[in-house]
Coordinates of C-alpha atoms in Angstrom, one line a residue:
X298 CA -93.5 89.1 141.7
X299 CA -90.9 86.6 142.9
X300 CA -91.2 85.1 146.4
X301 CA -88.2 84.7 148.5
X302 CA -88.0 81.3 150.1
X303 CA -87.4 81.3 153.8
X304 CA -83.9 80.5 154.9
X305 CA -83.4 77.0 156.1
X306 CA -81.5 76.8 159.4
X307 CA -78.8 74.1 159.5
X308 CA -79.9 71.1 161.3
X309 CA -78.2 70.9 164.7
X310 CA -76.9 67.8 166.4
X311 CA -79.6 65.4 167.6
X312 CA -80.3 66.0 171.2
X313 CA -79.0 63.3 173.4
X314 CA -81.6 61.4 175.3
X315 CA -81.4 61.4 179.1
X316 CA -80.5 57.7 179.3
X317 CA -77.8 58.1 176.6
X318 CA -76.4 61.1 178.5
X319 CA -76.2 59.1 181.7
X320 CA -74.5 56.2 179.9
X321 CA -71.9 58.6 178.3
X322 CA -71.3 60.2 181.7
X323 CA -70.8 56.8 183.3
X324 CA -68.4 55.7 180.6
X325 CA -66.4 59.0 181.1
X326 CA -66.2 58.5 184.9
X327 CA -65.1 54.9 184.5
X328 CA -62.5 55.9 181.9
X329 CA -61.1 58.7 184.1
X330 CA -61.0 56.7 187.3
X331 CA -59.4 53.2 186.9
X332 CA -60.0 52.3 190.6
X333 CA -63.7 52.9 190.1
X334 CA -63.7 50.9 186.9
X335 CA -62.0 48.1 188.8
X336 CA -64.6 48.2 191.6
X337 CA -67.4 48.1 189.0
X338 CA -65.8 45.1 187.4
X339 CA -65.7 43.3 190.8
X340 CA -69.4 44.3 191.3
X341 CA -70.3 42.7 188.0
X342 CA -68.5 39.5 189.0
X343 CA -70.3 39.4 192.4
X344 CA -73.7 40.1 190.8
X345 CA -73.1 37.4 188.1
X346 CA -72.1 34.9 190.8
X347 CA -75.3 35.9 192.8
X348 CA -77.5 35.3 189.8
X349 CA -76.0 32.3 188.1
X350 CA -73.5 30.9 190.6
X351 CA -75.9 28.1 191.9
X352 CA -76.4 26.9 188.3
X353 CA -72.7 26.9 187.2
X354 CA -70.8 25.7 190.2
X355 CA -69.1 22.3 189.6
X356 CA -70.4 20.6 192.7
X357 CA -73.4 20.6 195.0
X358 CA -72.3 23.0 197.9
X359 CA -74.1 20.8 200.5
X360 CA -73.0 17.4 199.2
X361 CA -70.6 15.6 201.5
X362 CA -67.9 13.2 200.3
X363 CA -65.9 11.9 203.2
X364 CA -63.5 10.1 200.9
X365 CA -62.4 13.5 199.6
X366 CA -62.3 15.3 202.9
X367 CA -59.6 18.0 203.5
X368 CA -58.2 17.8 200.0
X369 CA -55.9 20.7 199.0
X370 CA -56.8 22.9 195.9
X371 CA -56.7 20.9 192.7
X372 CA -58.2 20.7 189.2
X373 CA -61.2 18.8 190.6
X374 CA -61.7 21.1 193.6
X375 CA -60.3 24.6 192.8
X376 CA -60.3 25.8 196.4
X377 CA -60.0 22.4 198.0
X378 CA -62.5 20.6 200.2
X379 CA -63.5 21.0 203.9
X380 CA -63.6 18.4 206.7
X381 CA -66.8 16.8 205.2
X382 CA -65.5 16.7 201.7
X383 CA -67.7 19.6 200.5
X384 CA -66.3 21.7 197.6
X385 CA -65.2 25.1 199.1
X386 CA -65.4 27.0 195.7
X387 CA -69.0 25.9 195.2
X388 CA -70.0 26.8 198.8
X389 CA -68.4 30.3 198.4
X390 CA -70.1 31.1 195.1
X391 CA -73.4 29.6 196.2
X392 CA -73.7 32.1 199.1
X393 CA -73.0 35.4 197.3
X394 CA -76.7 36.1 196.9
X395 CA -77.4 35.8 200.6
X396 CA -74.3 37.9 201.5
X397 CA -75.2 40.9 199.4
X398 CA -78.8 41.1 200.8
X399 CA -77.9 41.9 204.4
X400 CA -77.1 45.2 206.1
X401 CA -76.9 44.4 209.9
X402 CA -75.7 46.6 212.7
X403 CA -74.0 44.0 214.8
X404 CA -75.2 44.4 218.3
X405 CA -78.8 45.1 217.7
X406 CA -78.9 42.5 214.9
X407 CA -77.7 39.9 217.3
X408 CA -80.7 40.5 219.6
X409 CA -83.2 40.5 216.7
X410 CA -81.8 37.4 215.1
X411 CA -81.6 35.6 218.5
X412 CA -85.3 36.5 219.1
X413 CA -86.6 35.7 215.7
X414 CA -84.5 32.7 214.8
X415 CA -81.4 31.9 212.8
X416 CA -82.6 32.1 209.2
X417 CA -81.6 34.2 206.2
X418 CA -85.1 35.7 206.2
X419 CA -84.8 36.9 209.8
X420 CA -81.3 38.3 209.1
X421 CA -82.8 40.4 206.3
X422 CA -85.7 41.6 208.6
X423 CA -83.2 42.5 211.3
X424 CA -81.1 44.4 208.6
X425 CA -84.1 46.4 207.5
X426 CA -85.1 47.3 211.0
X427 CA -81.7 48.5 212.3
X428 CA -80.7 50.4 209.1
X429 CA -83.9 52.3 208.3
X430 CA -83.2 55.0 211.0
X431 CA -79.7 55.6 209.7
X432 CA -80.8 56.3 206.1
X433 CA -83.8 58.3 207.3
X434 CA -81.6 60.6 209.4
X435 CA -79.1 61.1 206.6
X436 CA -81.8 61.8 204.0
X437 CA -83.6 64.2 206.4
X438 CA -80.5 66.1 207.2
X439 CA -79.5 66.5 203.6
X440 CA -83.0 67.6 202.6
X441 CA -83.1 70.2 205.4
X442 CA -79.8 71.7 204.1
X443 CA -81.3 72.1 200.6
X444 CA -84.9 73.0 201.4
X445 CA -84.2 76.8 201.3
X446 CA -81.6 76.7 198.5
X447 CA -81.9 79.0 195.5
X448 CA -83.0 76.3 193.1
X449 CA -85.8 75.2 195.4
X450 CA -87.0 78.7 195.9
X451 CA -87.0 79.2 192.1
X452 CA -89.1 76.0 191.7
X453 CA -91.6 77.2 194.3
X454 CA -91.9 80.6 192.5
X455 CA -92.5 78.7 189.2
X456 CA -95.6 77.1 190.7
X457 CA -94.2 73.6 191.6
X458 CA -95.8 71.8 194.4
X459 CA -93.9 70.5 197.4
X460 CA -94.1 66.9 196.4
X461 CA -92.8 67.7 192.9
X462 CA -90.0 69.8 194.4
X463 CA -89.1 66.9 196.6
X464 CA -88.9 64.3 193.8
X465 CA -87.5 66.4 191.0
X466 CA -85.2 68.9 192.7
X467 CA -84.2 67.7 196.2
X468 CA -84.0 64.0 195.8
X469 CA -81.5 64.0 192.9
X470 CA -79.3 66.3 194.9
X471 CA -79.3 64.1 198.1
X472 CA -78.9 60.8 196.1
X473 CA -75.0 61.1 195.8
X474 CA -74.7 61.2 199.6
X475 CA -77.1 58.3 200.0
X476 CA -75.3 56.3 197.4
X477 CA -72.0 56.7 199.2
X478 CA -73.6 55.9 202.5
X479 CA -75.2 52.7 201.1
X480 CA -71.9 51.6 199.5
X481 CA -69.9 52.1 202.8
X482 CA -72.7 50.4 204.8
X483 CA -72.7 47.4 202.5
X484 CA -69.0 46.7 203.3
X485 CA -69.8 46.7 207.1
X486 CA -72.9 44.7 206.5
X487 CA -71.1 41.9 204.8
X488 CA -68.6 41.7 207.7
X489 CA -71.4 41.8 210.3
X490 CA -73.4 39.1 208.6
X491 CA -70.4 36.9 208.4
X492 CA -69.7 37.8 212.1
X493 CA -73.1 36.7 213.2
X494 CA -72.6 33.3 211.5
X495 CA -69.0 33.1 212.9
X496 CA -70.3 33.4 216.5
X497 CA -73.3 31.0 215.9
X498 CA -76.1 33.6 215.5
X499 CA -76.3 33.5 211.7
X500 CA -77.6 30.7 209.5
X501 CA -76.9 27.2 210.8
X502 CA -74.7 24.5 209.2
X503 CA -74.8 22.8 206.8
X504 CA -75.9 25.9 205.0
X505 CA -72.9 27.4 203.1
X506 CA -72.1 30.9 204.5
X507 CA -68.8 32.7 204.5
X508 CA -68.7 33.3 208.2
X509 CA -69.5 29.7 209.1
X510 CA -66.9 28.5 206.6
X511 CA -64.2 30.7 208.2
X512 CA -65.2 29.5 211.7
X513 CA -65.1 25.8 210.6
X514 CA -61.8 26.3 208.8
X515 CA -60.1 28.1 211.7
X516 CA -59.7 24.9 213.7
X517 CA -57.9 23.2 210.8
X518 CA -55.3 25.9 210.3
X519 CA -52.9 24.4 212.9
X520 CA -53.0 21.0 211.2
X521 CA -52.1 22.5 207.8
X522 CA -55.5 22.6 206.0
X523 CA -55.2 26.3 205.3
X524 CA -57.5 26.5 202.3
X525 CA -60.7 25.8 204.3
X526 CA -60.6 29.2 206.0
X527 CA -58.4 31.1 203.5
X528 CA -60.7 31.2 200.4
X529 CA -63.9 32.2 202.3
X530 CA -61.9 34.9 204.0
X531 CA -60.6 36.1 200.7
X532 CA -64.1 36.2 199.3
X533 CA -65.2 38.4 202.2
X534 CA -62.2 40.7 201.7
X535 CA -62.9 41.1 197.9
X536 CA -66.6 41.8 198.5
X537 CA -65.9 44.4 201.2
X538 CA -63.1 45.9 199.1
X539 CA -65.4 46.2 196.1
X540 CA -68.2 48.0 197.9
X541 CA -65.9 50.4 199.7
X542 CA -64.3 51.5 196.4
X543 CA -67.7 51.9 194.7
X544 CA -68.8 54.9 196.8
X545 CA -66.8 57.6 195.0
X546 CA -67.6 56.3 191.6
X547 CA -71.3 56.0 192.2
X548 CA -71.3 59.6 193.6
X549 CA -69.6 60.9 190.4
X550 CA -72.2 59.1 188.3
X551 CA -75.4 60.2 190.1
X552 CA -74.4 63.7 191.2
X553 CA -76.1 66.2 188.9
X554 CA -73.4 68.8 189.5
X555 CA -70.7 66.5 188.1
X556 CA -72.5 65.9 184.8
X557 CA -71.2 67.7 181.7

């Protein structure tokens, strides 16, 4: 009696891993939205400068050379030099890391920094204090909207605990809103941090900081040394522009409803 061999099902395509799916979705979003791709490119440049800038800049950002004071942009000094002969390009790149760490709300941050002292660490502490309530309110409001949604009720009926529902079902759905909020706040934070230094409540000279550099260069605009304030101001503009553009692209990447 002959036996019939069981039919062999054709092998289906390999299931894409979660990380690979996120990567493919990110590449799709960046390919479809050139503005978002441009913003991500700027972010890569800023992060690279923050990590490696202090090691690759051509000059010491704190070194003074009075013989080279107020020199215009040249091959030796790409963005020129300031009133003390310090290289402006090296000072701009050297402070990217400190700029992207701060999220101050201006008025309250002024009081906190004035009380604690004018250091980068105290600016970061003030940032955390004044911004935590904002993110907590946004997260709570979004979670309340979704706590009785159909997918949450289905998860409860399936036997999931509240903590698991929060992490697995609610948190991924509120992350897109939080990402956009963080991106927009970052732009304001950079300006506010620079503003604190501009009015004398940020880090003190000779520390290189974009707000201080703009303030120092403003007094030389009339005499024709435009580069001292221009290039730090452009660095501020590019950084704020980058983070404002990132919001929509990050939302498209992390929003579960937009993944295909």
